[in-house]
C-alpha positions in Angstrom: 0.2 0.0 0.1 1.1 3.5 -0.9 1.1 6.1 1.3 -1.1 9.2 -0.2 -0.5 12.8 1.6 -3.8 14.1 0.4 -5.7 11.7 0.5 -7.1 13.5 3.7 -7.9 16.8 1.8 -9.2 14.8 -1.3 -11.6 13.4 1.2 -13.3 16.8 2.1 -12.8 18.0 -1.9 -10.3 20.0 -1.1 -7.4 19.7 -3.6 -8.5 19.8 -7.6 -5.3 19.8 -8.6 -1.8 19.8 -7.0 0.8 22.0 -7.4 4.5 23.3 -7.1 5.9 26.3 -5.8 9.3 28.1 -6.4 11.1 28.3 -2.8 10.3 31.8 -2.8 6.7 31.9 -3.5 6.0 30.4 -0.2 2.8 31.8 2.1 1.1 28.9 -0.2 -0.1 31.4 -2.5 -2.2 32.8 0.1 -2.5 36.9 1.5 0.2 36.4 4.4 -0.7 36.8 7.7 0.2 35.3 11.2 -1.5 32.8 12.3 -0.6 30.9 16.1 0.6 32.6 18.6 2.8 30.9 21.6 4.8 32.6 24.9 7.9 31.2 25.7 7.6 29.1 29.2 11.3 29.6 29.9 11.6 33.3 28.8 9.4 35.3 29.7 10.5 37.9 26.7 9.6 35.8 24.0 7.1 35.8 22.0 6.2 33.4 18.9 4.5 33.8 15.9 3.5 31.0 13.0 3.0 32.9 9.2 1.8 31.8 5.8 5.5 32.9 5.2 7.8 30.9 7.5 7.9 31.9 11.6 8.7 34.7 13.2 10.5 35.4 17.1 10.9 38.2 19.0 13.4 38.4 22.1 11.3 41.6 23.5 7.8 41.1 23.3 7.7 42.5 19.8 10.2 45.1 19.7 12.1 43.5 17.4 11.5 40.1 15.1 13.3 38.2 13.1 12.2 35.9 10.2 13.2 31.5 10.1 11.7 30.7 6.6 10.0 27.9 5.7 12.7 25.8 3.9 14.6 26.1 7.4 11.7 24.8 9.3 10.9 21.5 6.9 7.4 23.1 6.0 6.5 21.9 2.2 5.8 24.9 -0.1 3.3 22.5 -2.3 1.3 21.3 0.0 -1.0 23.1 1.7 -0.5 22.5 5.2 -0.2 25.3 8.1 2.2 23.3 11.2 1.4 23.2 14.3 4.0 24.1 16.6 4.1 24.0 20.4 6.8 25.3 23.4 8.3 23.0 26.0 9.0 24.5 29.6 12.7 24.6 28.6 11.9 26.1 25.3 12.3 23.6 22.4 9.8 23.7 20.5 7.5 21.1 18.2 6.5 21.2 15.6 3.8 18.9 13.0 4.6 18.9 9.4 3.7 16.9 6.5 6.5 14.6 6.6 7.1 14.0 10.6 7.4 16.0 13.8 10.4 18.1 14.1 11.9 19.7 17.1 13.9 22.6 17.9 16.4 23.6 20.9 18.5 26.4 19.7 15.4 28.8 19.6 15.0 27.6 15.7 18.5 27.8 14.5 18.3 24.0 13.9 15.6 21.1 13.6 15.7 17.4 13.8 13.4 14.8 13.2 11.9 14.3 16.7 10.3 10.6 16.5 12.3 8.9 13.6 9.4 6.1 13.3 7.2 9.1 11.7 9.4 11.2 9.5 7.3 10.6 6.7 4.1 10.5 8.3 1.6 13.8 8.5 1.4 15.2 11.9 -2.0 16.7 12.5 -1.5 18.5 15.8 1.0 19.2 18.6 -0.1 19.6 22.6 1.8 20.7 24.9 0.7 19.9 28.6 -0.3 23.4 30.5 -0.6 21.8 34.1 3.1 19.9 32.9 5.0 21.5 30.4 7.3 18.7 30.0 5.0 16.6 28.2 3.0 16.5 25.3 0.9 14.3 22.9 1.4 14.3 18.6 -1.2 13.3 16.6 0.0 11.0 12.9 -2.8 10.4 10.8 -3.0 9.5 7.2 -4.4 7.8 4.9 -3.1 5.0 2.4 -4.7 3.2 -0.7 -6.3 0.1 -0.4 -5.3 -3.9 -1.8 -8.8 -4.2 -2.9 -9.8 -0.2 -3.0 -11.2 2.7 -0.7 -8.6 4.3 2.0 -7.7 3.0 4.9 -6.4 5.3 8.1 -4.0 4.9 9.9 -4.1 7.3 13.9 -1.5 7.4 16.3 -0.7 9.1 19.4 2.9 9.7 20.7 3.7 11.0 23.7 6.9 12.8 25.0 7.5 13.5 29.0 11.2 15.3 29.0 10.5 18.2 26.5 10.5 16.5 23.7 13.7 14.8 24.2 12.4 11.3 23.7 9.0 10.0 22.5 6.8 6.6 23.0 3.7 5.2 20.9 1.0 6.5 23.8 -2.2 5.1 20.9 -2.2 2.9 17.6 -5.8 1.6 18.5 -7.6 4.1 16.3 -10.3 3.6 14.0 -9.2 2.9 10.8 -11.8 4.2 9.0 -11.3 7.9 10.1 -9.0 10.3 9.9 -8.0 12.5 12.8 -7.3 16.3 12.6 -6.7 17.7 16.1 -6.7 16.3 19.9 -6.7 17.4 23.1 -6.0 15.5 27.3 -8.2 17.4 29.5 -5.5 19.5 31.6 -7.5 18.1 35.1 -7.5 14.4 34.2 -4.3 12.9 31.8 -6.3 10.4 31.9 -9.4 11.7 29.5 -8.6 11.8 25.6 -10.2 13.9 22.9 -9.3 13.4 18.9 -11.9 14.9 16.1 -12.0 12.8 13.1 -13.5 13.1 10.2 -15.1 9.5 8.3 -15.4 8.9 4.8 -18.8 8.0 3.8 -19.4 5.4 1.5 -19.4 7.5 -1.9 -16.2 8.2 -0.8 -16.2 12.2 -1.5 -18.2 13.3 1.3 -17.5 13.2 5.4 -19.4 13.0 8.9 -18.0 14.3 12.0 -16.7 12.4 15.4 -15.2 12.7 18.5 -13.7 10.2 19.8 -12.9 10.4 23.5 -11.1 8.2 25.9 -11.3 8.0 29.3 -8.4 5.6 29.8 -5.7 7.9 28.5 -5.5 5.7 25.0 -6.9 2.4 26.3 -10.0 2.5 24.8 -12.5 4.7 22.4 -15.7 5.4 22.0 -17.4 7.3 19.3 -19.7 10.1 19.4 -21.6 12.5 17.0 -21.3 16.0 16.4 -24.3 17.6 15.6 -23.9 19.9 12.4 -26.8 22.2 10.6 -24.6 21.4 6.9 -24.1 18.3 6.1 -20.7 17.4 5.4 -18.4 19.9 7.9 -15.9 19.3 9.5 -15.5 20.2 13.7 -12.4 20.9 15.6 -11.2 21.1 19.5 -10.4 24.7 20.5 -10.5 23.9 24.0 -10.9 21.7 27.2 -12.1 22.9 30.6 -9.0 24.2 32.6 -11.0 22.1 35.5 -13.9 19.9 34.2 -13.1 17.7 32.0 -16.8 16.8 30.6 -16.2 20.7 29.2 -15.0 21.3 25.8 -15.3 23.3 22.9 -15.5 22.7 19.5 -15.5 25.0 16.7 -17.4 23.7 13.4 -16.5 24.8 9.7 -18.8 24.6 6.7 -19.6 25.2 3.3 -22.6 26.3 1.1 -22.4 25.9 -1.9 -23.9 27.9 -5.0 -24.2 28.6 -8.8 -21.8 32.0 -8.3 -20.0 31.4 -5.0 -18.6 29.4 -2.0 -19.9 30.3 1.5 -18.6 29.8 4.8 -20.2 29.0 8.1 -19.2 28.4 11.1 -20.3 27.6 14.9 -19.2 26.8 18.3 -20.2 23.9 19.8 -20.7 23.5 23.4 -20.4 19.9 26.1 -21.0 19.8 29.5 -21.1 15.8 29.3 -18.0 15.5 27.4 -19.7 14.8 24.0 -22.5 13.3 25.0 -24.7 16.4 24.4 -23.8 18.8 21.9 -25.3 23.1 22.3 -24.6 25.4 19.9 -23.8 28.9 21.2 -23.0 31.3 18.3 -22.9 30.8 14.7 -21.5 33.2 12.0 -21.1 33.3 8.0 -17.0 33.4 7.6 -14.6 31.1 8.9 -13.8 30.7 13.3 -10.1 31.1 12.9 -10.0 32.5 16.2 -10.8 31.0 19.9 -9.5 31.8 23.8 -11.0 30.7 26.8 -9.7 32.3 29.7 -8.2 30.2 32.2 -10.8 30.1 35.0 -13.2 29.6 32.5 -15.6 32.2 33.0 -15.1 34.4 29.5 -14.5 33.2 26.2 -13.7 35.5 22.9 -13.7 34.1 18.7 -12.5 35.0 16.3 -14.2 35.4 12.3 -11.4 35.9 9.9 -10.9 35.7 5.7 -8.5 32.6 4.5 -7.9 34.8 1.5 -8.2 32.5 0.2 -10.6 33.9 -3.6 -12.7 30.8 -3.5 -15.1 31.8 -0.8 -16.4 34.5 -0.8 -16.2 36.3 2.5 -18.7 39.8 3.8 -15.9 41.9 5.9 -19.4 42.7 8.0 -19.4 39.2 9.0 -15.6 39.4 10.4 -14.6 40.3 14.2 -14.4 39.1 17.6 -16.9 38.5 19.8 -16.5 37.9 23.7 -18.8 36.2 25.9 -19.3 35.5 29.6 -19.5 31.9 30.0 -22.4 32.1 32.6 -24.9 33.1 30.5 -22.9 33.0 26.8 -24.7 36.5 25.3 -22.1 37.2 22.8 -21.3 40.8 22.0 -19.2 42.4 19.4 -16.2 43.8 20.2 -13.5 44.7 16.2 -14.9 44.9 13.6 -11.1 44.1 11.4 -10.7 40.0 10.6 -9.5 37.9 13.6 -6.9 35.4 12.2 -5.8 33.4 15.9 -6.2 34.0 19.0 -4.8 34.4 22.7 -4.8 35.1 26.1 -2.0 35.8 27.9 -2.0 37.5 31.8 -1.2 40.9 29.8 -3.8 40.9 27.9 -5.8 39.1 24.3 -3.3 38.4 21.5 -5.3 38.5 18.2 -3.5 38.0 14.9 -5.7 40.1 12.1 -4.0 41.9 9.3 -2.1 44.9 8.3 -4.6 46.4 6.0 -7.5 47.2 7.2 -6.5 46.6 10.7 -3.2 48.2 11.2 -1.6 45.0 12.6 -0.2 41.0 12.3 -0.5 40.3 15.8 -2.1 42.9 18.8 -2.6 42.6 22.3 -5.6 44.2 23.9 -5.7 45.3 27.4 -9.7 45.9 27.1 -11.0 42.7 26.6 -10.5 43.4 22.7 -11.8 46.3 22.2 -9.0 48.3 21.1 -5.4 46.3 19.9 -1.6 47.8 19.9 0.4 46.7 17.3 3.0 44.0 18.7 3.8 42.8 15.3 4.4 43.9 11.6 6.1 43.3 8.7 7.5 46.6 9.6 9.6 45.4 12.9 10.6 42.1 10.9 14.3 42.8 11.2 15.9 40.2 8.6 16.2 36.6 9.5 17.2 35.1 12.9 20.8 36.0 14.2 21.9 31.9 14.2 25.6 30.5 14.2 27.7 29.8 10.8 27.1 26.2 10.0 23.0 26.0 11.0 19.6 25.6 9.0 18.7 28.8 9.1 22.2 30.9 8.1 22.1 28.9 5.1 18.6 28.3 3.6 17.6 31.7 5.6 19.2 34.1 3.9 19.6 37.9 3.4 19.0 37.2 -0.4 15.6 35.1 0.2 14.4 37.4 3.2 14.2 40.3 -0.4 13.1 37.9 -2.2 9.8 36.6 0.2 10.1 39.8 0.7 9.5 41.1 -3.0 7.1 38.5 -3.9 5.3 36.9 -0.8 4.5 40.3 0.8 3.7 41.2 -2.7 5.8 44.9 -2.1 9.4 45.8 -3.4 12.0 46.8 -1.9 12.4 50.8 -0.7 16.0 52.3 -0.9 16.9 54.2 2.4 17.6 57.4 0.8 13.8 57.1 -1.4 10.5 58.7 0.5 7.6 56.2 -0.3 4.8 58.2 -1.9 2.0 59.2 0.6 -0.5 56.7 -0.9 1.3 53.8 -0.7 1.5 52.6 2.5 4.6 51.0 4.3 3.6 47.6 4.6 6.9 46.0 6.5 11.0 45.1 5.7 11.3 47.9 4.4 8.9 47.8 1.6 5.9 49.0 0.2 3.2 47.7 -1.4 3.0 46.9 -5.0 -0.7 46.0 -5.9 -3.1 43.9 -4.7 -0.9 42.0 -1.2 -0.7 38.1 -2.2 -1.0 39.5 -5.4 2.3 37.5 -6.8 1.3 33.9 -6.3 -2.3 34.4 -5.1 -3.2 33.4 -9.1 -2.4 29.9 -8.1 -5.3 29.2 -5.7 -7.6 29.1 -8.2 -7.8 25.6 -8.3 -7.3 25.0 -4.8 -10.7 24.2 -2.9 -11.0 26.8 -0.1 -11.8 23.7 2.1 -7.9 22.0 1.9 -7.0 26.2 2.8 -9.4 27.3 5.6 -9.0 23.7 6.9 -5.4 23.6 7.0 -5.7 26.4 8.9 -8.9 26.3 11.6 -6.9 22.8 12.6 -4.2 24.9 14.3 -6.2 27.5 15.5 -6.5 25.5 18.5 -6.2 27.9 21.7 -2.6 26.8 24.0 -2.6 27.8 27.2 
């Protein structure tokens, strides 16, 4: 049997054609924006940000930023798959990719395969335990073409208890007729595990969302249905309550197609019974790309954004940030611009947006999402990360590669230091100014990618990381 990396996407009708792209035309052909935010538990000043054009890190809480290119990270530029990452208590990083789990102990300067046994497998999700950050789970899921036709799925959970130094196989007894998308362990009960999954229907095209639940840390699993307003939708774990393992939040992604457009809807589902019963708390007419739950569980934030795939019709009026108390779940809109990620911090609420029109790629709100101060935009990127000679970043993320990324991926042209940009041109960072519509250079390839693949690949990585 031959492993097929695209099979999970094909099951969703996600990819019509697989395209290659040049080393500099990364960002998967999408509007460049940030996607996942994380704080470094080993360094209070260091923060990390995953974007569509590589990884960014700041040693001073956002005053300055450095870039790590996709080549050094090991990200495929031919598959619309955005990696998810986690940071251990000692600052080491783990990242799930289309070709295994990679780790770095050098602040991203060098990367290696963390689990040799899955070096050529899809690692769909990683989750560092917020209560004991030396421990983490990694979810492997891929489909293979069976000898008699059809698809057989391999789903595995791998665990580390030593900050990613070693991993052991925790569970390989998951169903072989589903592919998995997200997973999490309950912070208050390590025995309780949850996995969101999709079962391929007999027609081989449509899927049915499921929740897999274990009460004995993966020794056995229960299949639970997930209610969906629109058939063939998908669900993703947003968060498990810190102190109650039965309280779980899911996000959904559903598509409505017509002769003239494809429109996305998302809902927030809530259970207090560990997935036995569900309540829909909120529904919006756009992808829900951001979610954040307060550590004490008292308030919840949801963010709707434009995936930038140009195949999905998104009404700007439907985008933004909403906040609710978990005492009554009465949601109030707090922010009107697109949201691509959310993260709760002791300093406030972090949000990924867009430089245009929101004014920032990463912002921090100290008033519950009503206003944001800029933490990161492309003006603050000083170039490649300052890594030692001989490291992957030093060899592959050169100044020339950064310039090419600025020219092509960020759709800008380098402005000479002595030049003054015209007043009507927006400075788009990295010593650049906007040159036409953002994302226009590589954007034409999106016509052959289904919106589901792009929005799905990003949604499954928008899970809150405590």
